[in-house]
Amino acid sequence: MAARGVRLLTLLPLRVQRRQVQRPLRRLLSCPGTVTADLRREEQSSGSAETGSEDRTPKKRFSEVQNERREQAQRTVLIHCPNKINEKKFLKFLSQHGPINNHFFYESFGLHAVVEFCQKESVTSLQNITRTPSLGPEAAIPFKSRYFNLKLRNSLNQTSELSSIQCSNQSSPSSKKLYQLLCCAESVDDQLNTLLREFQLTDENTRLRYLTCSLIEDVAAAYFPGCAVRPFGSSVNSFGKLGCDLDMFLDLDEIGKFTAQKTSGNFLMEFQVKNVPSERVATQKILSVIGECLDQFGPGCAGVQRILNARCPLVRFSHQASGFQCDLTTNNRIALKSSELLYMYGALDSRVRALVFSVRCWARAHSLTSSIPGAWITNFSLTMMVIFFLQRRSPPILPTLDYLKTLADAEDKCIIEGHNCTFVRDLNRIKPSGNTETLELLLKEFFEYFGNFAFNKNSINIRQGREQNKPESSPLHIQNPFETSLNISKNVSQSQLQKFVDLARESAWIFHQEGKDRPSPSSNQPWGLAALLLPSVANNVSLSKKKKKPPSERIKNLLDSIKSSGSENSTATNGRRAISTQA
Ligand code: CTP
Ligand code: MG
């Protein structure tokens, strides 16, 4: 391993360069004591403020993070800028409306700035001096949003002062760069952590996600004052990769709550409302109108599709200003709760996210997952599989959902639409695991475990943390943790599941072979995670083998080879399960 480190010293400047490029460009005029200052302090001290870390500093609750980020987004504006700009003058101009807490630039259909003021009033002040453009023969819909366009007055006079702006990166690294970084790593564990660092959402990307929700909320609030648009799914559950979609839901539950509480005496006031036949029809009507509104008036929104007959009706659109593909639903509190649960699992042990990111990237590299809906395994299902696997370790790395329920107190009690969604929400009340297995071992055993899982008869169940008989005949059954009668992977076909199993076995085998015969440091061969992950490498490995033998024979031979060496090395594997042919 040390030799590998020496070999790759030549590539090290690349890593240094990476850190420099990604260092955020911001923080010129910050206000001490604000939420942002707090988030930043934690980010600096522990890597990621929101997702936990190795140290035992108190970790924030999901709801705290959501509320802080939401409030921060409400003080923030989005500005489309000329490609070259004088940053100092730009900030000075904006700070006439109040102190700025944070800002950064990024590229999406031109240069954009995200500017967070210290106070909400500054946003109103800026809106008050902003004009609606006159577009010649065309007409503008005078919608006063928080998405602005900055123009240079007398741009000729300013040319000498304009400079190119350093932009914050909003996308994941290219395959080539990832390959270089993985080859630079010193161990497989280091590779998994490198991949996590490169793919996880940055603070800026998270800000942009909350800001996008906040901008959509402004549109929805025109119809439903007091509503909230909340992000859920991988944008907030700590398993999101740069470039993942932005799932958001329109939360109308809060509307009217406070006023109802305030009334006293013998009278109770209710709003006059229109009745519709069912909750589903209400959802469809609401989303239809919001979809129409985003399409007609929503600045930066394009390609709006209203998919109202889906099991969960939604509006899908591209928010070009931020570059996010968005899915807007309503009444999705259970999904928000499952995001909270995943956030907790991700924060409980630093190995969880590293493992999930690697499995997600592995699946993507082998086309097991896709951004197009279909019969494929989803990232959500893969995350559940990793959590389940970590619950099955000895000692377990993650607790079961039932155990988290036993730790809950009265305040944690949560019933949504008749489903018990109760679990402890204070991360600091859950004891860390005593398991010290390495990421390398865990990844290898993940592949072995699922390469041999009895998918034909068993269901994956993170509530109980053990295999259960499948209640129905779908090829892959993963129980929804809260709506327990639902299978989150009902869409997965037998052939897609088989592809997953074959690739898991093959990856276990590659790992196993490498353990015996890792490429020499000077050979420049991909090793460890790189050998499993990069599409070109993966395809090459598969293709070269496919040429030689049909897949079933190939897999059988791989298994035989592992089986025989597994029995040879039974002491080396420390009594853990060796791969077997039962499927
Ligand atoms: N969800 C669910 N049941 C499903 C699919 C999704 O409960 N069958 C919920 C989960 O909370 C999930 C969220 O909807 O996190 C968003 O779904 P999706 O976008 O498919 O998954 P993500 O977790 O966001 O992952 P990705 O990065 O692929 O978008
Ligand atoms: Mg998503």
PDB file of C-alpha atoms in Angstrom, residues 22 26 43 50 69 104 168-171 197-209 235 240-242:
ATOM      1  CA  GLN A  22     -13.830  23.669  -5.138  1.00  0.00           C
ATOM      2  CA  ARG A  26     -18.114  33.662  -1.042  1.00  0.00           C
ATOM      3  CA  GLU A  43     -19.049  22.317   8.033  1.00  0.00           C
ATOM      4  CA  GLU A  50     -25.833  17.886   8.184  1.00  0.00           C
ATOM      5  CA  ARG A  69     -32.170  25.743   5.299  1.00  0.00           C
ATOM      6  CA  PHE A 104     -21.560  32.111  -4.859  1.00  0.00           C
ATOM      7  CA  SER A 168     -18.853  26.757  -7.897  1.00  0.00           C
ATOM      8  CA  ASN A 169     -19.022  23.279  -9.368  1.00  0.00           C
ATOM      9  CA  GLN A 170     -22.519  21.764  -9.522  1.00  0.00           C
ATOM     10  CA  SER A 171     -21.788  18.506 -11.299  1.00  0.00           C
ATOM     11  CA  ARG A 197     -16.364  13.345  -1.314  1.00  0.00           C
ATOM     12  CA  GLU A 198     -16.541  13.825  -5.069  1.00  0.00           C
ATOM     13  CA  PHE A 199     -20.186  12.901  -5.568  1.00  0.00           C
ATOM     14  CA  GLN A 200     -21.964  14.143  -2.455  1.00  0.00           C
ATOM     15  CA  LEU A 201     -23.983  17.336  -2.627  1.00  0.00           C
ATOM     16  CA  THR A 202     -21.919  20.383  -1.767  1.00  0.00           C
ATOM     17  CA  ASP A 203     -23.138  23.079   0.586  1.00  0.00           C
ATOM     18  CA  GLU A 204     -23.745  25.346  -2.440  1.00  0.00           C
ATOM     19  CA  ASN A 205     -25.697  22.671  -4.286  1.00  0.00           C
ATOM     20  CA  THR A 206     -27.860  22.088  -1.212  1.00  0.00           C
ATOM     21  CA  ARG A 207     -28.496  25.831  -0.916  1.00  0.00           C
ATOM     22  CA  LEU A 208     -29.526  25.927  -4.544  1.00  0.00           C
ATOM     23  CA  ARG A 209     -31.950  23.039  -3.986  1.00  0.00           C
ATOM     24  CA  SER A 235     -31.719  16.069  -2.044  1.00  0.00           C
ATOM     25  CA  GLY A 240     -27.939  12.513  -3.111  1.00  0.00           C
ATOM     26  CA  LYS A 241     -25.284  12.594  -5.815  1.00  0.00           C
ATOM     27  CA  LEU A 242     -24.472  15.854  -7.608  1.00  0.00           C
TER      28      LEU A 242
END
